[in-house]
Short mmCIF file of C-alpha atoms and ligand atoms in Angstrom, two decimals:
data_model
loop_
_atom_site.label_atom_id
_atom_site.label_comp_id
_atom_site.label_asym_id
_atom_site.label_seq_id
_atom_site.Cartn_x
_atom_site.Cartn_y
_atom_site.Cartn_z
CA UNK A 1 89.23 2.69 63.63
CA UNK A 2 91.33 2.18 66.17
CA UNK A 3 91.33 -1.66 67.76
CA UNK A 4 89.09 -2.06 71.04
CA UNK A 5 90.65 -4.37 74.28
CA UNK A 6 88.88 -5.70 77.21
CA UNK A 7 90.63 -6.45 80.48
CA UNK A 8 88.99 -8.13 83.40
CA UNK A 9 90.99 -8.68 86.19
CA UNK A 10 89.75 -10.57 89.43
CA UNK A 11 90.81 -9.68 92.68
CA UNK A 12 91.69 -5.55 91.62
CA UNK A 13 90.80 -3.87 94.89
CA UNK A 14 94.47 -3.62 95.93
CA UNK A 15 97.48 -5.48 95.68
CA UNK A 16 98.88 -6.88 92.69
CA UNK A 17 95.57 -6.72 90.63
CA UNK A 18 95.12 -3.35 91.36
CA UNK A 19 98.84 -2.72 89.83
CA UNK A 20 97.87 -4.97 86.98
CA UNK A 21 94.92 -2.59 86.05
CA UNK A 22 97.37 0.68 86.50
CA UNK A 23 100.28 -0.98 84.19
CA UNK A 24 97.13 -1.95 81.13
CA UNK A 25 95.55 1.57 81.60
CA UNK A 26 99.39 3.43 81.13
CA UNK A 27 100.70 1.00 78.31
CA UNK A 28 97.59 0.37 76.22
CA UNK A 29 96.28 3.63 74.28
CA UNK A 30 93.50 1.91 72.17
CA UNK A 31 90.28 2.18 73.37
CA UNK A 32 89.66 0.24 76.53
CA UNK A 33 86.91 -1.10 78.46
CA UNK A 34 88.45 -2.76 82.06
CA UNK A 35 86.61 -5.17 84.33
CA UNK A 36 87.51 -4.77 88.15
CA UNK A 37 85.94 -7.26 90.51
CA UNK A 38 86.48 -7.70 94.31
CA UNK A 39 84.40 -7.50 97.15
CA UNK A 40 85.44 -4.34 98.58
CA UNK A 41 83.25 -1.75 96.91
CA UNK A 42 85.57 1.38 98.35
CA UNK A 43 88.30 -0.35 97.00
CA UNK A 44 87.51 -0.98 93.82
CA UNK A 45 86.27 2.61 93.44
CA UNK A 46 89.46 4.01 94.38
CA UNK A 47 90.94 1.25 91.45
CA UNK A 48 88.76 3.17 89.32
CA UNK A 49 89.71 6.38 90.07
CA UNK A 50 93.59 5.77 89.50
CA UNK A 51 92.42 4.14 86.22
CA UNK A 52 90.71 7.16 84.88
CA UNK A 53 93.67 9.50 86.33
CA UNK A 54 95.84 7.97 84.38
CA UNK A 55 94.23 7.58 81.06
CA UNK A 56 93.80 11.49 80.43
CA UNK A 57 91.60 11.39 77.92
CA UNK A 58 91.80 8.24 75.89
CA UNK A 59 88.35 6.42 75.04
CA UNK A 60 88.13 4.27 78.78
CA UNK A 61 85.67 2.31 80.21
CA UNK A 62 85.99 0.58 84.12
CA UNK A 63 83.25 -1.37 85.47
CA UNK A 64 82.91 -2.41 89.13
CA UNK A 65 81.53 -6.38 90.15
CA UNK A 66 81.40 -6.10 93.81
CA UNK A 67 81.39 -9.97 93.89
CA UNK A 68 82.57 -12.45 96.75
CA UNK A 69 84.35 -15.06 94.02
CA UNK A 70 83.94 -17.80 97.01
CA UNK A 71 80.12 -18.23 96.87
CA UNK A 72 79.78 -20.58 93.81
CA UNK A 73 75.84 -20.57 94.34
CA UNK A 74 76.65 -16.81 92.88
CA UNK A 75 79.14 -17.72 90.76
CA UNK A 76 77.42 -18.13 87.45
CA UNK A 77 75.63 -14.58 88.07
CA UNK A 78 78.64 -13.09 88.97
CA UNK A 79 80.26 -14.76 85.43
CA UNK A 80 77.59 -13.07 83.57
CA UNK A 81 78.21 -9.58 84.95
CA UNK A 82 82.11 -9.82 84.52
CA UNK A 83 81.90 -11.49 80.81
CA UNK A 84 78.82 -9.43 79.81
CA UNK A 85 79.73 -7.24 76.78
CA UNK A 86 78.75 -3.88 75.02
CA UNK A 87 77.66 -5.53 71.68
CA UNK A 88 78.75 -2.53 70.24
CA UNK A 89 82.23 -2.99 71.13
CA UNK A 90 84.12 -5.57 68.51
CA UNK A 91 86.87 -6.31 70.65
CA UNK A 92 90.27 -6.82 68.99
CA UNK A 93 91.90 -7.82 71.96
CA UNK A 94 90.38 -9.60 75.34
CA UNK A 95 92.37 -10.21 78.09
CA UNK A 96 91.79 -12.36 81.47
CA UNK A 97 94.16 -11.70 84.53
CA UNK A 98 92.90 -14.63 86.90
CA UNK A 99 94.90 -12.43 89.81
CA UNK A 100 91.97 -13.30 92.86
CA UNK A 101 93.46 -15.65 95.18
CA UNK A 102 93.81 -16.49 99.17
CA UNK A 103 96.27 -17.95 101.09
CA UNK A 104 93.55 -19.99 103.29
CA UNK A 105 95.00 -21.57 106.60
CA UNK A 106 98.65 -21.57 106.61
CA UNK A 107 99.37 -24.51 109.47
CA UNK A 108 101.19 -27.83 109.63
CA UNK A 109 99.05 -31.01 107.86
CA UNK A 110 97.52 -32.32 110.72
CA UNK A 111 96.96 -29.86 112.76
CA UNK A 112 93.85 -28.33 111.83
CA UNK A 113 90.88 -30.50 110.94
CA UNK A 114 88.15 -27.71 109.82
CA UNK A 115 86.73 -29.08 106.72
CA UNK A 116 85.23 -25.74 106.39
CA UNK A 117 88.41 -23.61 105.90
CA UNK A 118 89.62 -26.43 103.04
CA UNK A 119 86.47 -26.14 101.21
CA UNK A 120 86.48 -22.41 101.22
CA UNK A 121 90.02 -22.56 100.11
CA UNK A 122 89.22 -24.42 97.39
CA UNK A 123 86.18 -23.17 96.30
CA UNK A 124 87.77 -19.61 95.57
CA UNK A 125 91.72 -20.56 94.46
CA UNK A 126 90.71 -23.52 92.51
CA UNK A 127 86.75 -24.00 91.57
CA UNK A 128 85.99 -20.47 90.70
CA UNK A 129 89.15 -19.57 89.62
CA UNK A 130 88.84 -22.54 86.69
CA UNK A 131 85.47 -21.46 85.72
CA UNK A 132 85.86 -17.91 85.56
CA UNK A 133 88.78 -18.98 82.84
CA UNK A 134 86.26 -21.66 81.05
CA UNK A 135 83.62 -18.59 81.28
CA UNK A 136 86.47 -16.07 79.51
CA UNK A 137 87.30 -18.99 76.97
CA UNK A 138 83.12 -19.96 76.09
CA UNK A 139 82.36 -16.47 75.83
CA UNK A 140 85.16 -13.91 74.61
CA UNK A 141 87.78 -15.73 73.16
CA UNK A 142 85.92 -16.58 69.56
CA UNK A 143 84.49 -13.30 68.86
CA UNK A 144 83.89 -12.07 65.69
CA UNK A 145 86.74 -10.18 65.69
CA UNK A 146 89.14 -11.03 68.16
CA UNK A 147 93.02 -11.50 67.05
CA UNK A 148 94.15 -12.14 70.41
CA UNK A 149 92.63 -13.55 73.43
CA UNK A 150 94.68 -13.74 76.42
CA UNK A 151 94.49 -15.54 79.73
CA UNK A 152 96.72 -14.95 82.65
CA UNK A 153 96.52 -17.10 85.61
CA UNK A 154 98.44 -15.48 88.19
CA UNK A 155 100.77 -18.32 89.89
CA UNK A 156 103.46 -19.14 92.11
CA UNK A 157 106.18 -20.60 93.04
CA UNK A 158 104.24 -22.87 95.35
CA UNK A 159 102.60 -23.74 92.05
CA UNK A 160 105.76 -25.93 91.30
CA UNK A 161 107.69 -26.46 95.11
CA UNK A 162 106.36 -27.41 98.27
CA UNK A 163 106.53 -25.00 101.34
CA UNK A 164 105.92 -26.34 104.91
CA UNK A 165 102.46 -24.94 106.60
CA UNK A 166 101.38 -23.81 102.77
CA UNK A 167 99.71 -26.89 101.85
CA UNK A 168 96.39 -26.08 101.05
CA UNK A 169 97.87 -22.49 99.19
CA UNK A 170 100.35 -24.71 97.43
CA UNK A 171 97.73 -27.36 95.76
CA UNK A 172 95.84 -24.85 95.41
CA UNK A 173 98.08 -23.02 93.13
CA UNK A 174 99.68 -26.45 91.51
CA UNK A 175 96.08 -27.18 90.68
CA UNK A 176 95.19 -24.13 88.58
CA UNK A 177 98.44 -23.89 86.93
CA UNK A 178 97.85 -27.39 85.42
CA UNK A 179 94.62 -26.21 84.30
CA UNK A 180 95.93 -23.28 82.68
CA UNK A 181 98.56 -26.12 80.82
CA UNK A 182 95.62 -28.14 79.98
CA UNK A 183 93.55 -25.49 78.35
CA UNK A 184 97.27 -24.16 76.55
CA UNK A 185 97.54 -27.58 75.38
CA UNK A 186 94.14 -28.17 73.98
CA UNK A 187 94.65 -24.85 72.04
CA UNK A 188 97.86 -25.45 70.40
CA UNK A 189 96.87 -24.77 67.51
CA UNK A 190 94.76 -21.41 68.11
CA UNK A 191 97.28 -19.33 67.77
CA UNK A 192 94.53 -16.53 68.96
CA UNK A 193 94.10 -18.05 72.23
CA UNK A 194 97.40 -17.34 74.62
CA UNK A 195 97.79 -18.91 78.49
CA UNK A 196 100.60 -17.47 80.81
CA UNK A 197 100.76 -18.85 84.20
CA UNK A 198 102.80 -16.17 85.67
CA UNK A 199 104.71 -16.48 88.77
CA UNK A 200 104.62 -12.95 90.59
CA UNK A 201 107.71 -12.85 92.94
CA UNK A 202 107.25 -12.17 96.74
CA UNK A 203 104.97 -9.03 96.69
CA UNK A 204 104.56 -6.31 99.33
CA UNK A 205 100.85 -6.70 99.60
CA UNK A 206 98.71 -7.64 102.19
CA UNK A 207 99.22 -11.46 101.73
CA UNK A 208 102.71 -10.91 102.94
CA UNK A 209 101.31 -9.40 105.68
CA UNK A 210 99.65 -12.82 106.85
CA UNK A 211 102.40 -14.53 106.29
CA UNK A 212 104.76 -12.21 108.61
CA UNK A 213 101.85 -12.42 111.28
CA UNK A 214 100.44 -15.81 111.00
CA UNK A 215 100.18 -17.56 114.16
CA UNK A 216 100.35 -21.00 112.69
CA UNK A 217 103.41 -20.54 109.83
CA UNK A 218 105.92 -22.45 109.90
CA UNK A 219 108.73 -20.44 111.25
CA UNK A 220 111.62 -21.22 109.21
CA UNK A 221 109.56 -19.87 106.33
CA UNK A 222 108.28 -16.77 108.21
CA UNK A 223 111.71 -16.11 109.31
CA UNK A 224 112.58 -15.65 105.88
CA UNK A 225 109.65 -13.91 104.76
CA UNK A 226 110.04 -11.50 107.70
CA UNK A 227 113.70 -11.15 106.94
CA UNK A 228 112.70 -9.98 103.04
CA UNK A 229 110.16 -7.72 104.64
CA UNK A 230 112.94 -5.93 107.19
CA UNK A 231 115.65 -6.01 104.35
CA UNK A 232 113.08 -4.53 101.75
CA UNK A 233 114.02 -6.95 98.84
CA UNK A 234 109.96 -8.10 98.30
CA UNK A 235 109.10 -6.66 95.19
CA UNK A 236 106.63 -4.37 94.40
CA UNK A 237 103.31 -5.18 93.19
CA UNK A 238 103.87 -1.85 90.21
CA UNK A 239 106.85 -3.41 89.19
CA UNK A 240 105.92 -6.95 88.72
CA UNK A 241 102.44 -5.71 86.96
CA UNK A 242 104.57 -3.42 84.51
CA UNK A 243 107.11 -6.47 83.71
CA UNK A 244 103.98 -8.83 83.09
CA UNK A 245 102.61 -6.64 80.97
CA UNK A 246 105.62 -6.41 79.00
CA UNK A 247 105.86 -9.98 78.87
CA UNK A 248 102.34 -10.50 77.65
CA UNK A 249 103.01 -7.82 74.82
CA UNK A 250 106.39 -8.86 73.76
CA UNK A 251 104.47 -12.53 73.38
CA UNK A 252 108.17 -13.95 73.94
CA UNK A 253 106.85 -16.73 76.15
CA UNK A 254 105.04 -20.23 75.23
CA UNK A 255 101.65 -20.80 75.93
CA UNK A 256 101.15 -22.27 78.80
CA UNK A 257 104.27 -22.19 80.34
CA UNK A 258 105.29 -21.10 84.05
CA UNK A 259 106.81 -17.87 83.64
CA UNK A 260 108.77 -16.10 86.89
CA UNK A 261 109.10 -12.57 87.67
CA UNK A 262 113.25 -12.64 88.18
CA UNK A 263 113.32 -14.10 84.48
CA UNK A 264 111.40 -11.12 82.72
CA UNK A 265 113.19 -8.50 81.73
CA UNK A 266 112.15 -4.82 82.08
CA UNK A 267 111.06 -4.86 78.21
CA UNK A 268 109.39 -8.37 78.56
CA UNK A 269 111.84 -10.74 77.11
CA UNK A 270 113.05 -13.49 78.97
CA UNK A 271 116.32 -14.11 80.78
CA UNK A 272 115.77 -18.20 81.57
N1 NAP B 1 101.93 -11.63 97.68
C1 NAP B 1 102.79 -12.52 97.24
O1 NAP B 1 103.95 -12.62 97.72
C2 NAP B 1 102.42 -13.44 96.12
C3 NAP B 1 103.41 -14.29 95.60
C4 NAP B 1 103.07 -15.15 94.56
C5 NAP B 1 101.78 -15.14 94.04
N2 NAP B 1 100.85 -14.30 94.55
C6 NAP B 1 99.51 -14.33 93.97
O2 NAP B 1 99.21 -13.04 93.46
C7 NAP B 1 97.78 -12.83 93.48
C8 NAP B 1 97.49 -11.50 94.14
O3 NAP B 1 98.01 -11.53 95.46
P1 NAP B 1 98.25 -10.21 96.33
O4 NAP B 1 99.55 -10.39 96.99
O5 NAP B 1 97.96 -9.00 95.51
O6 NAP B 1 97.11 -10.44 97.42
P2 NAP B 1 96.20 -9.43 98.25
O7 NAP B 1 96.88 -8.14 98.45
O8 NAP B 1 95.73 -10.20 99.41
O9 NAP B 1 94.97 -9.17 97.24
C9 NAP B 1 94.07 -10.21 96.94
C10 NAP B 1 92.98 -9.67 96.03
O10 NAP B 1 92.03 -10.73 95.86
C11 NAP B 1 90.73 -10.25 96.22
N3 NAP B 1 89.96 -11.29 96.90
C12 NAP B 1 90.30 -12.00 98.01
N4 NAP B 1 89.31 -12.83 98.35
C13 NAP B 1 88.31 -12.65 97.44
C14 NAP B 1 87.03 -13.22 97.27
N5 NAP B 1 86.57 -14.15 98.10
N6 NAP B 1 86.27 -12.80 96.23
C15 NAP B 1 86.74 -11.85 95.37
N7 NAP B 1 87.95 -11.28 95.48
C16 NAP B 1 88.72 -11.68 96.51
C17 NAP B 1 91.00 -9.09 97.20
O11 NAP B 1 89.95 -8.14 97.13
P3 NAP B 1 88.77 -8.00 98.21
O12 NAP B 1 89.36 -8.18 99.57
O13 NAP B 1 88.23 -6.64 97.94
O14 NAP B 1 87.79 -9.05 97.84
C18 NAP B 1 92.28 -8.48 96.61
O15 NAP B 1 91.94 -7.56 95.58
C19 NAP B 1 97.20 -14.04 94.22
O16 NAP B 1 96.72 -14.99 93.29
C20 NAP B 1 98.41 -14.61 94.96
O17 NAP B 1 98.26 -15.98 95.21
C21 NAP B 1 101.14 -13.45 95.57
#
């Protein structure tokens, strides 16, 4: 019989989760049962759609959470519909692309005082983020019959350098990534459990968008950001999905570490 995966991937409804979902559904051809959650029902739908297109006819399953990954009253409902599993599926492979993620107020420290906008910040990039991982771990990755269980916190390179008018995006992402390290760290020795915190490049996605437009950027950084934009050298969401996908299936990298787009090759090994 032919091995069963699970992919759930936060955050699917466009962007660079949405590509993530496209680059598992063309690579993998053993059965596969994929988790999309967002809040944008349409969205996700049309996620679906392009999922099932391009499967043809291999054994597929995609699931919808319409779920608003802020609310952490909801949260541990929400966990249960995204982890819930077919108990007649014994999964061989489980994956976890933590991909959901915000840029929150991009403004100078000091600026802005609205406690409101740094706890919703946090609450989605860092609070639910780490418990939807802790939920994947508890739950999925000691099955039965599981030989690899995967976890991929989607990072940045504000995990690891400061940018000015990013700060509550940067800690945001420097916080999760040293969760991600933790939890690589505490399974050293499982070699079924694998963490990649990986580092997406400058995508053309919406977020890019905010940054081009925000009122409040600093603009040295949107001058650069607009300049990639005009010059078309951001990358595209397909094309870092596919090369992260290669990455995770090559396994060339070490748990845990901080893994960029420019130093993955097309077939997944590394150029560092
Ligand atoms: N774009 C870049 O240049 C860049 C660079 C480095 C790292 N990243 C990281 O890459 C990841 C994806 O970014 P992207 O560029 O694809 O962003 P995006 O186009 O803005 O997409 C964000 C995704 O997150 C979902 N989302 C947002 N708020 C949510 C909430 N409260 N609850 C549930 N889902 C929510 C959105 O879906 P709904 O609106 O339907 O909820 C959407 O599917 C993020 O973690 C980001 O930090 C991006």
């Amino acid at each position: 019989m032919n091995s069963r995966n699970i992919v759930i991937i936060t955050g699917s409804s466009r962007g660079l989760g949405k590509s993530l979902a496209l680059s598992f559904a063309k690579s993998i051809t053993n059965p596969l049962d994929l988790v999309l959650v967002g809040r944008s029902t349409n969205d996700l739908a049309a996620t679906k759609n392009l999922i099932i297109e391009n499967r043809n006819n291999l054994e597929t399953t995609c699931k919808i959470i319409e779920a608003d990954l802020s609310d952490l009253s909801s949260l541990p409902q929400t966990s249960e519909l995204i982890f819930a599993q077919n108990p007649q599926h014994n999964y061989s492979n489980a994956y976890f692309l933590n991909n959901a993620g915000s840029l929150g107020r991009l403004s100078h420290i000091g600026s802005s005082d609205d406690l409101i906008d740094f706890t919703s910040a946090i609450n989605f990039n860092i609070t639910s983020s780490c418990y939807l991982t802790s939920e994947f771990v508890r739950r999925l990755s000691g099955l039965h019959n599981i030989e690899k269980a995967v976890v991929v916190n989607i990072s940045s390179l504000c995990a690891i350098k400061p940018f000015p008018s990013w700060g509550i995006y940067c800690a945001g992402k420097a916080a999760r990534e040293m969760y991600h390290q933790v939890l690589a760290q505490e399974n050293s020795k499982n070699h079924k459990l694998r963490v990649l915190n990986y580092s997406p490049g400058p995508l053309d996605t919406e977020m890019q968008r905010q940054i081009r437009e925000g009122e409040n950027v600093d603009k040295e950084i949107q001058a650069i950001y607009r300049d990639m934009y005009m010059n078309n050298v951001l990358v595209d969401p397909q094309v870092s999905a596919d090369k992260c996908l290669a990455l995770l299936l090559s396994d060339s990298y070490e748990s845990g570490a901080h893994i960029d787009y420019y130093n993955v090759k097309a077939d997944g090994s590394l150029d560092l």
